[in-house]
Amino acid sequence: MTHARPDGDGLGSIMALHRSATAASKDAQMLIPDGLPPQYTFLFPVDRPAGPGRFAALADRADAIVIVDTCAKAQLDGVAAEVTDRREKVVVIDHHQTADDMGDVQWIDTTAAASAVMVGELLAALTWPVDRQAAEALFIAAATDTGWLRFANTDARCLRAVADWVAAGARPDAIYRRIYQNERPARLKLLALVLGGLQLLADDRLAVMTVRGEDFATTGARPEETENLVNEAFRIDGVEMAAMLVENSEGVRVSLRSREIVDVSAIAQRLGGGGHVRAAGVRLAEPMDVAVDRIIRAGCEALGVAGS
Ligand SMILES: [Mn+2]
């Protein structure tokens, strides 16, 4: 099993573990504490992970409960207590800092780029078969946790693991297409509209982008298709902070990102939102033009430039 609101690393890792274990004649079942995100259903063409309602029945007849990509009770949602009640059976494989006391065996390596790298090493040590589908799942897991092998966590160990999976039949071109080149035309039309309206301020260090209500009708895009659009601004050399403002029926949803200087969580908190130092957000119950003005002032102030 992996964590609730599962990502590519958690899901790819359990898929590969399940497939290799089954090929090694083990009786294995997958489980996730909540629903399977639609964009990852393709990882499970045959067996789908069970839901939390099946946990007790599966756990009681299992010899081991392997939890991958988390060691935080809070990420196990409703099954956290049921997991720790069976701690003698629990094996954790994880690469995050947060390590609760969840089970008797906890293999935590914060230097691993992805949990999948650890899973790949474990499967090699066990000499369990890793076929093309398992290798693809591990590749997807490592690729999504490293931003397609470009984030700072990408290291030689990760690249060696990826090389093994390519040797086992994983095709980077097909996987890239599946994960990153599967958008609807409407989303690209929205991207064009957003980039067309991009404003650069504070000596071109602050980028502000907007999506107004009518832009959804014009392009046919859906509100969820604004996800990650804010990051497009960092294609521009010198942009330190980016803001994306999306209009909705309650007002404006603001996404803030910074490259390496500005603490955008401080800005978000001051306006009633929150988040991380490099990625934060806030909802403003005011008209778009007022919200844009507020964000420009906050951004210019954070960058030490007089607001326009
Ligand atoms: Mn991970």
Coordinates of N, CA and C and ligand atoms in Angstrom, one line a residue, residues 3 7-10 13 68-70 94-96 112-116 141 144-145 153, ligand 1:
H3 N 0.4 5.9 0.2 CA -0.3 7.0 1.0 C -1.6 7.4 0.3
D7 N 0.6 9.6 -5.4 CA 1.3 10.2 -6.6 C 1.9 9.1 -7.4
G8 N 2.6 9.5 -8.4 CA 3.2 8.6 -9.3 C 4.2 7.6 -8.7
D9 N 4.9 8.2 -7.7 CA 6.0 7.4 -7.0 C 5.3 6.3 -6.2
G10 N 4.3 6.6 -5.4 CA 3.6 5.7 -4.6 C 2.9 4.6 -5.4
S13 N 5.3 2.4 -7.6 CA 6.1 1.5 -6.7 C 5.2 0.3 -6.3
V68 N 4.7 1.9 1.1 CA 5.7 2.5 0.3 C 5.4 4.0 0.1
D69 N 6.5 4.8 0.2 CA 6.4 6.3 -0.1 C 5.8 7.1 1.0
T70 N 5.6 6.6 2.2 CA 5.2 7.4 3.3 C 5.6 6.7 4.6
D94 N 10.6 4.0 2.5 CA 10.2 5.5 2.2 C 11.5 6.3 2.1
H95 N 11.3 7.5 1.5 CA 12.4 8.4 1.3 C 12.1 9.8 1.9
H96 N 11.1 10.0 2.7 CA 10.7 11.3 3.3 C 11.3 11.5 4.7
A112 N 17.4 8.8 -1.3 CA 16.9 8.2 -2.5 C 16.0 9.2 -3.2
A113 N 16.2 9.3 -4.5 CA 15.4 10.3 -5.3 C 13.9 10.0 -5.3
A114 N 13.6 8.7 -5.2 CA 12.2 8.3 -5.2 C 12.1 6.9 -4.5
S115 N 11.0 6.6 -3.9 CA 10.8 5.3 -3.3 C 11.0 4.2 -4.3
A116 N 10.7 4.5 -5.6 CA 10.9 3.5 -6.6 C 12.3 3.0 -6.8
A141 N 7.3 6.1 -11.7 CA 7.5 6.6 -10.3 C 8.7 7.5 -10.1
T144 N 8.2 10.9 -12.2 CA 7.3 11.9 -11.7 C 7.9 12.5 -10.4
D145 N 8.6 11.8 -9.6 CA 9.2 12.4 -8.4 C 10.4 13.2 -8.6
N153 N 17.1 16.3 -6.8 CA 17.2 14.9 -6.3 C 17.7 13.9 -7.3
Ligands
MN1 MN 8.2 9.7 -3.4

